[in-house]
MMTF fields as JSON, N, C-alpha, C and O atoms, coordinates in Angstrom:
{
  "mmtfVersion": "1.0.0",
  "mmtfProducer": "UNKNOWN",
  "numBonds": 363,
  "numAtoms": 364,
  "numGroups": 91,
  "numChains": 1,
  "numModels": 1,
  "chainsPerModel": [1],
  "groupsPerChain": [91],
  "chainIdList": ["A"],
  "bondAtomList": [4, 2, 8, 6, 12, 10, 16, 14, 20, 18, 24, 22, 28, 26, 32, 30, 36, 34, 40, 38, 44, 42, 48, 46, 52, 50, 56, 54, 60, 58, 64, 62, 68, 66, 72, 70, 76, 74, 80, 78, 84, 82, 88, 86, 92, 90, 96, 94, 100, 98, 104, 102, 108, 106, 112, 110, 116, 114, 120, 118, 124, 122, 128, 126, 132, 130, 136, 134, 140, 138, 144, 142, 148, 146, 152, 150, 156, 154, 160, 158, 164, 162, 168, 166, 172, 170, 176, 174, 180, 178, 184, 182, 188, 186, 192, 190, 196, 194, 200, 198, 204, 202, 208, 206, 212, 210, 216, 214, 220, 218, 224, 222, 228, 226, 232, 230, 236, 234, 240, 238, 244, 242, 248, 246, 252, 250, 256, 254, 260, 258, 264, 262, 268, 266, 272, 270, 276, 274, 280, 278, 284, 282, 288, 286, 292, 290, 296, 294, 300, 298, 304, 302, 308, 306, 312, 310, 316, 314, 320, 318, 324, 322, 328, 326, 332, 330, 336, 334, 340, 338, 344, 342, 348, 346, 352, 350, 356, 354, 360, 358],
  "bondOrderList": [1, 1, 1, 1, 1, 1, 1, 1, 1, 1, 1, 1, 1, 1, 1, 1, 1, 1, 1, 1, 1, 1, 1, 1, 1, 1, 1, 1, 1, 1, 1, 1, 1, 1, 1, 1, 1, 1, 1, 1, 1, 1, 1, 1, 1, 1, 1, 1, 1, 1, 1, 1, 1, 1, 1, 1, 1, 1, 1, 1, 1, 1, 1, 1, 1, 1, 1, 1, 1, 1, 1, 1, 1, 1, 1, 1, 1, 1, 1, 1, 1, 1, 1, 1, 1, 1, 1, 1, 1, 1],
  "groupList": [{"groupName": "MET", "atomNameList": ["N", "CA", "C", "O"], "elementList": ["N", "C", "C", "O"], "formalChargeList": [0, 0, 0, 0], "bondAtomList": [1, 0, 2, 1, 3, 2], "bondOrderList": [1, 1, 2], "singleLetterCode": "M", "chemCompType": "L-PEPTIDE LINKING"}, {"groupName": "THR", "atomNameList": ["N", "CA", "C", "O"], "elementList": ["N", "C", "C", "O"], "formalChargeList": [0, 0, 0, 0], "bondAtomList": [1, 0, 2, 1, 3, 2], "bondOrderList": [1, 1, 2], "singleLetterCode": "T", "chemCompType": "L-PEPTIDE LINKING"}, {"groupName": "ASP", "atomNameList": ["N", "CA", "C", "O"], "elementList": ["N", "C", "C", "O"], "formalChargeList": [0, 0, 0, 0], "bondAtomList": [1, 0, 2, 1, 3, 2], "bondOrderList": [1, 1, 2], "singleLetterCode": "D", "chemCompType": "L-PEPTIDE LINKING"}, {"groupName": "GLY", "atomNameList": ["N", "CA", "C", "O"], "elementList": ["N", "C", "C", "O"], "formalChargeList": [0, 0, 0, 0], "bondAtomList": [1, 0, 2, 1, 3, 2], "bondOrderList": [1, 1, 2], "singleLetterCode": "G", "chemCompType": "PEPTIDE LINKING"}, {"groupName": "ILE", "atomNameList": ["N", "CA", "C", "O"], "elementList": ["N", "C", "C", "O"], "formalChargeList": [0, 0, 0, 0], "bondAtomList": [1, 0, 2, 1, 3, 2], "bondOrderList": [1, 1, 2], "singleLetterCode": "I", "chemCompType": "L-PEPTIDE LINKING"}, {"groupName": "SER", "atomNameList": ["N", "CA", "C", "O"], "elementList": ["N", "C", "C", "O"], "formalChargeList": [0, 0, 0, 0], "bondAtomList": [1, 0, 2, 1, 3, 2], "bondOrderList": [1, 1, 2], "singleLetterCode": "S", "chemCompType": "L-PEPTIDE LINKING"}, {"groupName": "LYS", "atomNameList": ["N", "CA", "C", "O"], "elementList": ["N", "C", "C", "O"], "formalChargeList": [0, 0, 0, 0], "bondAtomList": [1, 0, 2, 1, 3, 2], "bondOrderList": [1, 1, 2], "singleLetterCode": "K", "chemCompType": "L-PEPTIDE LINKING"}, {"groupName": "TYR", "atomNameList": ["N", "CA", "C", "O"], "elementList": ["N", "C", "C", "O"], "formalChargeList": [0, 0, 0, 0], "bondAtomList": [1, 0, 2, 1, 3, 2], "bondOrderList": [1, 1, 2], "singleLetterCode": "Y", "chemCompType": "L-PEPTIDE LINKING"}, {"groupName": "GLU", "atomNameList": ["N", "CA", "C", "O"], "elementList": ["N", "C", "C", "O"], "formalChargeList": [0, 0, 0, 0], "bondAtomList": [1, 0, 2, 1, 3, 2], "bondOrderList": [1, 1, 2], "singleLetterCode": "E", "chemCompType": "L-PEPTIDE LINKING"}, {"groupName": "PHE", "atomNameList": ["N", "CA", "C", "O"], "elementList": ["N", "C", "C", "O"], "formalChargeList": [0, 0, 0, 0], "bondAtomList": [1, 0, 2, 1, 3, 2], "bondOrderList": [1, 1, 2], "singleLetterCode": "F", "chemCompType": "L-PEPTIDE LINKING"}, {"groupName": "TRP", "atomNameList": ["N", "CA", "C", "O"], "elementList": ["N", "C", "C", "O"], "formalChargeList": [0, 0, 0, 0], "bondAtomList": [1, 0, 2, 1, 3, 2], "bondOrderList": [1, 1, 2], "singleLetterCode": "W", "chemCompType": "L-PEPTIDE LINKING"}, {"groupName": "ARG", "atomNameList": ["N", "CA", "C", "O"], "elementList": ["N", "C", "C", "O"], "formalChargeList": [0, 0, 0, 0], "bondAtomList": [1, 0, 2, 1, 3, 2], "bondOrderList": [1, 1, 2], "singleLetterCode": "R", "chemCompType": "L-PEPTIDE LINKING"}, {"groupName": "ALA", "atomNameList": ["N", "CA", "C", "O"], "elementList": ["N", "C", "C", "O"], "formalChargeList": [0, 0, 0, 0], "bondAtomList": [1, 0, 2, 1, 3, 2], "bondOrderList": [1, 1, 2], "singleLetterCode": "A", "chemCompType": "L-PEPTIDE LINKING"}, {"groupName": "LEU", "atomNameList": ["N", "CA", "C", "O"], "elementList": ["N", "C", "C", "O"], "formalChargeList": [0, 0, 0, 0], "bondAtomList": [1, 0, 2, 1, 3, 2], "bondOrderList": [1, 1, 2], "singleLetterCode": "L", "chemCompType": "L-PEPTIDE LINKING"}, {"groupName": "VAL", "atomNameList": ["N", "CA", "C", "O"], "elementList": ["N", "C", "C", "O"], "formalChargeList": [0, 0, 0, 0], "bondAtomList": [1, 0, 2, 1, 3, 2], "bondOrderList": [1, 1, 2], "singleLetterCode": "V", "chemCompType": "L-PEPTIDE LINKING"}, {"groupName": "GLN", "atomNameList": ["N", "CA", "C", "O"], "elementList": ["N", "C", "C", "O"], "formalChargeList": [0, 0, 0, 0], "bondAtomList": [1, 0, 2, 1, 3, 2], "bondOrderList": [1, 1, 2], "singleLetterCode": "Q", "chemCompType": "L-PEPTIDE LINKING"}, {"groupName": "PRO", "atomNameList": ["N", "CA", "C", "O"], "elementList": ["N", "C", "C", "O"], "formalChargeList": [0, 0, 0, 0], "bondAtomList": [1, 0, 2, 1, 3, 2], "bondOrderList": [1, 1, 2], "singleLetterCode": "P", "chemCompType": "L-PEPTIDE LINKING"}, {"groupName": "HIS", "atomNameList": ["N", "CA", "C", "O"], "elementList": ["N", "C", "C", "O"], "formalChargeList": [0, 0, 0, 0], "bondAtomList": [1, 0, 2, 1, 3, 2], "bondOrderList": [1, 1, 2], "singleLetterCode": "H", "chemCompType": "L-PEPTIDE LINKING"}],
  "groupTypeList": [0, 1, 2, 3, 4, 0, 5, 0, 6, 7, 8, 9, 9, 5, 10, 11, 3, 9, 9, 4, 3, 12, 12, 5, 4, 12, 13, 14, 13, 14, 4, 15, 5, 7, 14, 5, 9, 16, 14, 3, 10, 14, 8, 11, 12, 14, 16, 9, 12, 9, 17, 14, 14, 3, 5, 5, 13, 4, 14, 3, 4, 14, 5, 3, 5, 14, 13, 14, 9, 13, 9, 16, 16, 15, 15, 2, 14, 4, 3, 13, 12, 3, 13, 3, 5, 2, 2, 12, 1, 15, 17],
  "groupIdList": [1, 2, 3, 4, 5, 6, 7, 8, 9, 10, 11, 12, 13, 14, 15, 16, 17, 18, 19, 20, 21, 22, 23, 24, 25, 26, 27, 28, 29, 30, 31, 32, 33, 34, 35, 36, 37, 38, 39, 40, 41, 42, 43, 44, 45, 46, 47, 48, 49, 50, 51, 52, 53, 54, 55, 56, 57, 58, 59, 60, 61, 62, 63, 64, 65, 66, 67, 68, 69, 70, 71, 72, 73, 74, 75, 76, 77, 78, 79, 80, 81, 82, 83, 84, 85, 86, 87, 88, 89, 90, 91],
  "secStructList": [7, 7, 2, 2, 2, 2, 2, 6, 6, 6, 7, 1, 1, 7, 2, 2, 2, 2, 2, 2, 2, 2, 2, 2, 2, 2, 2, 2, 2, 2, 2, 2, 2, 2, 2, 2, 7, 6, 2, 2, 2, 2, 2, 1, 2, 2, 2, 2, 2, 2, 2, 2, 2, 2, 2, 2, 2, 2, 2, 2, 2, 2, 2, 2, 2, 6, 2, 2, 2, 2, 1, 7, 7, 7, 2, 2, 2, 2, 2, 2, 6, 6, 1, 7, 7, 7, 7, 4, 4, 4, 7],
  "xCoordList": [30.567, 30.296, 30.78, 31.683, 30.178, 30.609, 31.928, 32.337, 32.58, 33.866, 33.735, 34.64, 32.616, 32.414, 32.369, 32.945, 31.688, 31.613, 32.967, 33.395, 33.635, 34.939, 35.952, 36.822, 35.864, 36.809, 36.53, 37.4, 35.325, 34.984, 35.125, 34.687, 35.712, 35.779, 36.592, 36.344, 37.547, 38.393, 37.974, 38.657, 36.89, 36.454, 35.638, 34.738, 35.964, 35.148, 34.349, 33.533, 34.579, 33.827, 33.806, 34.826, 32.667, 32.528, 32.312, 31.323, 33.235, 33.065, 31.906, 31.216, 31.686, 30.55, 29.24, 28.339, 29.137, 27.948, 27.783, 26.666, 28.904, 28.862, 28.299, 27.383, 28.847, 28.408, 26.972, 26.238, 26.561, 25.174, 24.217, 23.203, 24.528, 23.67, 23.612, 22.536, 24.774, 24.824, 24.094, 23.339, 24.315, 23.651, 22.147, 21.369, 21.74, 20.303, 19.58, 18.544, 20.112, 19.414, 19.459, 18.493, 20.555, 20.63, 19.588, 18.896, 19.48, 18.499, 17.074, 16.255, 16.788, 15.441, 15.119, 14.015, 16.067, 15.814, 15.608, 14.74, 16.385, 16.247, 14.92, 14.219, 14.571, 13.291, 12.12, 11.181, 12.174, 11.087, 10.93, 9.807, 12.037, 11.941, 11.399, 10.633, 11.781, 11.24, 9.743, 9.013, 9.284, 7.856, 7.073, 6.007, 7.594, 6.838, 6.932, 5.91, 8.129, 8.277, 9.398, 10.51, 9.101, 10.12, 10.595, 11.69, 9.778, 10.166, 11.384, 12.148, 11.567, 12.713, 14.04, 15.012, 14.095, 15.338, 15.623, 16.781, 14.576, 14.772, 15.189, 16.095, 14.528, 14.772, 15.96, 16.72, 16.127, 17.171, 17.929, 17.986, 18.497, 19.166, 20.438, 20.677, 21.25, 22.529, 22.316, 22.924, 21.475, 21.268, 20.672, 21.03, 19.776, 19.193, 20.216, 20.212, 21.088, 22.149, 23.078, 23.496, 23.409, 24.224, 23.497, 24.118, 22.186, 21.386, 21.444, 21.581, 21.342, 21.406, 22.78, 22.876, 23.842, 25.201, 25.416, 25.971, 24.98, 25.121, 24.357, 24.877, 23.14, 22.339, 22.965, 22.949, 23.511, 24.156, 25.381, 25.617, 26.159, 27.333, 26.927, 27.532, 25.91, 25.465, 24.929, 25.325, 24.044, 23.467, 24.54, 24.513, 25.473, 26.551, 27.447, 27.832, 27.787, 28.624, 27.911, 28.514, 26.638, 25.872, 25.754, 25.89, 25.504, 25.386, 26.699, 26.699, 27.798, 29.097, 29.489, 30.189, 29.045, 29.404, 28.539, 28.973, 27.344, 26.425, 26.899, 26.466, 27.775, 28.264, 29.077, 29.27, 29.559, 30.257, 29.315, 29.746, 28.054, 27.099, 26.512, 26.118, 26.448, 25.916, 26.929, 26.574, 28.175, 29.255, 30.314, 31.295, 30.155, 31.106, 32.51, 32.678, 33.528, 34.895, 35.315, 34.599, 36.463, 36.942, 37.189, 37.46, 37.094, 37.181, 38.521, 38.567, 39.602, 40.907, 40.936, 41.515, 40.317, 40.293, 39.436, 39.785, 38.32, 37.468, 38.236, 38.154, 38.974, 39.753, 40.821, 41.035, 41.495, 42.521, 41.921, 42.566, 40.699, 40.049, 39.483, 38.991, 39.54, 39.013, 37.523, 36.911, 36.924, 35.48, 35.087, 33.9, 36.064, 35.761, 35.554, 35.623, 35.302, 35.107, 34.048, 34.038, 33.163, 32.143, 32.46, 31.607, 33.659, 34.071, 34.654, 35.707, 33.985, 34.396, 35.749, 36.434, 36.148, 37.426, 38.62, 39.744, 38.412, 39.531, 39.749, 40.653, 38.964, 39.106, 40.07, 40.313],
  "yCoordList": [-28.177, -26.765, -26.286, -26.873, -25.23, -24.692, -23.947, -23.607, -23.7, -23.007, -21.586, -21.091, -20.921, -19.559, -19.483, -18.576, -20.433, -20.459, -20.834, -20.257, -21.788, -22.206, -21.068, -20.986, -20.2, -19.088, -18.036, -17.217, -18.042, -17.074, -17.647, -17.008, -18.816, -19.46, -18.666, -18.78, -17.871, -17.129, -15.673, -14.909, -15.272, -13.877, -13.62, -14.387, -12.536, -12.076, -10.836, -10.357, -10.317, -9.18, -9.308, -9.622, -9.072, -9.202, -7.829, -7.157, -7.418, -6.149, -6.222, -5.226, -7.375, -7.541, -7.333, -6.649, -7.923, -7.713, -6.259, -5.744, -5.589, -4.174, -3.337, -2.539, -3.519, -2.698, -2.999, -2.088, -4.246, -4.587, -3.968, -3.387, -4.084, -3.499, -1.988, -1.398, -1.35, 0.112, 0.637, 1.605, 0.008, 0.461, 0.235, 1.064, -0.878, -1.183, -0.153, 0.367, 0.154, 1.099, 2.51, 3.259, 2.882, 4.209, 4.346, 5.361, 3.336, 3.367, 3.444, 4.221, 2.644, 2.636, 3.982, 4.498, 4.558, 5.845, 6.964, 7.817, 6.972, 8.028, 7.894, 8.888, 6.697, 6.495, 6.831, 7.509, 6.362, 6.623, 8.12, 8.615, 8.843, 10.276, 11.04, 11.988, 10.645, 11.313, 11.073, 11.959, 9.891, 9.581, 10.264, 10.828, 10.216, 10.695, 12.197, 12.859, 12.739, 14.17, 14.754, 14.975, 15.001, 15.541, 16.939, 17.346, 17.681, 19.026, 18.973, 19.935, 17.865, 17.718, 17.81, 18.323, 17.322, 17.402, 18.829, 19.2, 19.625, 21.01, 21.879, 22.704, 21.695, 22.562, 22.109, 22.945, 20.811, 20.301, 19.155, 18.052, 19.403, 18.329, 17.838, 16.632, 18.752, 18.351, 17.538, 16.477, 17.99, 17.153, 15.781, 14.78, 15.744, 14.45, 13.549, 12.337, 14.125, 13.329, 12.75, 11.598, 13.536, 13.016, 11.895, 10.923, 12.034, 10.98, 9.69, 8.6, 9.816, 8.64, 7.983, 6.759, 8.786, 8.239, 7.55, 6.453, 8.188, 7.578, 6.277, 5.292, 6.269, 5.043, 3.951, 2.777, 4.336, 3.358, 2.743, 1.542, 3.547, 3.01, 2.011, 0.945, 2.348, 1.455, 0.147, -0.932, 0.235, -0.975, -1.78, -3.01, -1.103, -1.8, -2.572, -3.703, -1.977, -2.666, -3.892, -4.956, -3.744, -4.891, -5.97, -7.156, -5.572, -6.554, -7.276, -8.47, -6.581, -7.213, -8.137, -9.126, -7.827, -8.639, -9.871, -10.845, -9.866, -10.983, -12.241, -13.339, -12.114, -13.298, -14.203, -15.379, -13.673, -14.515, -15.607, -16.735, -15.29, -16.262, -17.125, -18.263, -16.608, -17.393, -18.407, -19.544, -18.001, -18.882, -18.921, -18.182, -19.755, -19.725, -20.098, -20.995, -19.407, -19.73, -21.08, -21.674, -21.561, -22.848, -22.784, -21.717, -23.923, -23.983, -23.482, -22.879, -23.709, -23.24, -21.723, -21.176, -21.039, -19.586, -19.101, -18.118, -19.771, -19.386, -19.535, -18.665, -20.618, -20.819, -19.76, -19.28, -19.383, -18.342, -16.991, -16.178, -16.742, -15.466, -15.409, -14.36, -16.505, -16.511, -16.711, -16.45, -17.169, -17.361, -18.775, -19.1, -19.613, -20.983, -21.879, -21.44, -23.127, -24.093, -25.09, -25.543, -25.428, -26.428, -27.756, -28.642, -27.89, -29.113, -30.066, -29.787, -31.178, -32.117, -32.747, -33.178, -32.81, -33.451, -32.6, -33.101, -31.348, -30.48, -30.413, -29.707, -31.114, -31.044, -32.079, -32.168],
  "zCoordList": [-27.845, -27.988, -29.347, -29.944, -29.817, -31.101, -30.951, -29.841, -32.06, -32.031, -31.502, -30.831, -31.796, -31.315, -29.806, -29.206, -29.191, -27.733, -27.151, -26.153, -27.763, -27.253, -27.306, -26.438, -28.287, -28.371, -27.308, -27.013, -26.722, -25.684, -24.278, -23.321, -24.12, -22.813, -21.802, -20.602, -22.242, -21.317, -21.175, -20.493, -21.788, -21.721, -20.461, -20.119, -19.783, -18.668, -19.05, -18.263, -20.247, -20.766, -22.282, -22.895, -22.878, -24.328, -24.95, -24.657, -25.802, -26.504, -27.482, -27.699, -28.068, -28.975, -28.211, -28.696, -27.021, -26.197, -25.798, -25.758, -25.501, -25.136, -26.276, -26.073, -27.476, -28.607, -29.013, -29.395, -28.939, -29.274, -28.264, -28.65, -26.977, -25.946, -26.032, -25.938, -26.212, -26.28, -27.514, -27.428, -28.643, -29.871, -29.802, -30.273, -29.22, -29.123, -28.276, -28.69, -27.087, -26.214, -26.8, -26.663, -27.445, -28.061, -29.166, -29.253, -29.997, -31.08, -30.531, -31.021, -29.526, -28.938, -28.294, -28.469, -27.552, -26.902, -27.916, -27.727, -28.977, -29.983, -30.727, -30.919, -31.143, -31.845, -30.933, -31.349, -29.699, -28.75, -28.498, -28.398, -28.396, -28.13, -29.339, -29.172, -30.536, -31.727, -31.87, -32.313, -31.501, -31.604, -30.486, -30.731, -29.265, -28.102, -27.89, -27.708, -27.911, -27.654, -28.528, -28.049, -29.799, -30.707, -30.332, -30.721, -29.578, -29.151, -28.225, -28.156, -27.518, -26.621, -27.341, -26.787, -28.566, -29.336, -29.787, -29.983, -29.952, -30.381, -29.199, -29.32, -28.055, -26.901, -26.049, -25.56, -25.869, -24.971, -25.634, -25.09, -26.776, -27.527, -26.839, -26.775, -26.328, -25.721, -24.442, -24.304, -23.497, -22.303, -22.63, -22.011, -23.59, -23.933, -24.612, -24.396, -25.427, -26.055, -24.986, -25.097, -23.948, -22.843, -22.106, -21.675, -21.964, -21.328, -22.15, -21.593, -23.452, -24.329, -24.239, -24.161, -24.249, -24.159, -22.815, -22.763, -21.723, -20.398, -20.276, -19.751, -20.754, -20.717, -21.575, -21.206, -22.709, -23.59, -22.933, -23.065, -22.231, -21.531, -20.457, -20.339, -19.677, -18.6, -19.172, -18.73, -20.139, -20.733, -21.467, -21.441, -22.113, -22.802, -21.857, -22.154, -20.716, -19.727, -19.188, -19.048, -18.886, -18.382, -19.456, -19.158, -20.69, -21.776, -22.032, -22.332, -21.92, -22.121, -20.994, -21.212, -19.788, -18.626, -18.476, -17.86, -19.009, -18.807, -19.521, -19.169, -20.513, -21.207, -20.294, -20.605, -19.169, -18.196, -17.712, -17.472, -17.568, -17.058, -18.172, -17.919, -19.394, -20.496, -21.011, -21.321, -21.101, -21.56, -20.468, -20.554, -19.447, -18.33, -18.785, -19.611, -18.246, -18.618, -18.063, -17.258, -18.485, -18.003, -16.499, -15.948, -15.852, -14.401, -13.88, -12.808, -14.597, -14.143, -14.041, -13.103, -14.997, -14.974, -13.818, -13.165, -13.552, -12.43, -11.123, -10.256, -10.974, -9.753, -9.579, -8.466, -10.652, -10.578, -10.231, -9.568, -10.67, -10.397, -8.986, -8.57, -8.241, -6.881, -6.813, -5.778, -7.894, -7.91, -7.505, -7.47, -7.199, -6.798, -7.994, -9.142, -7.712, -8.779, -8.353, -7.208, -9.265, -8.95, -9.638, -9.706, -10.134, -10.806, -9.771, -9.197, -9.529, -8.482, -8.774, -7.846, -10.027, -10.351, -9.947, -9.922, -9.634, -9.265, -7.765, -7.319, -6.975, -5.513, -5.015, -3.812]
}
């Protein structure tokens, strides 16, 4: 494995994944709203901004948590967390 993956072996949440997911959805929502209905920013800017922030938080949390499945932590950490172990050598 590469050094980058090895350094993330003990992570159960990735802040990098969170910020990438949150920034991506915020950018997409803002661009889409300016193209589709620019009047919404003039009439209801504050509620729409709260919608963008809320959506960014949700997508960011999911994006940060998914790295658990992409780069699974070491088996000892999984066992300590109560998630079990699929490593036959530890039985």
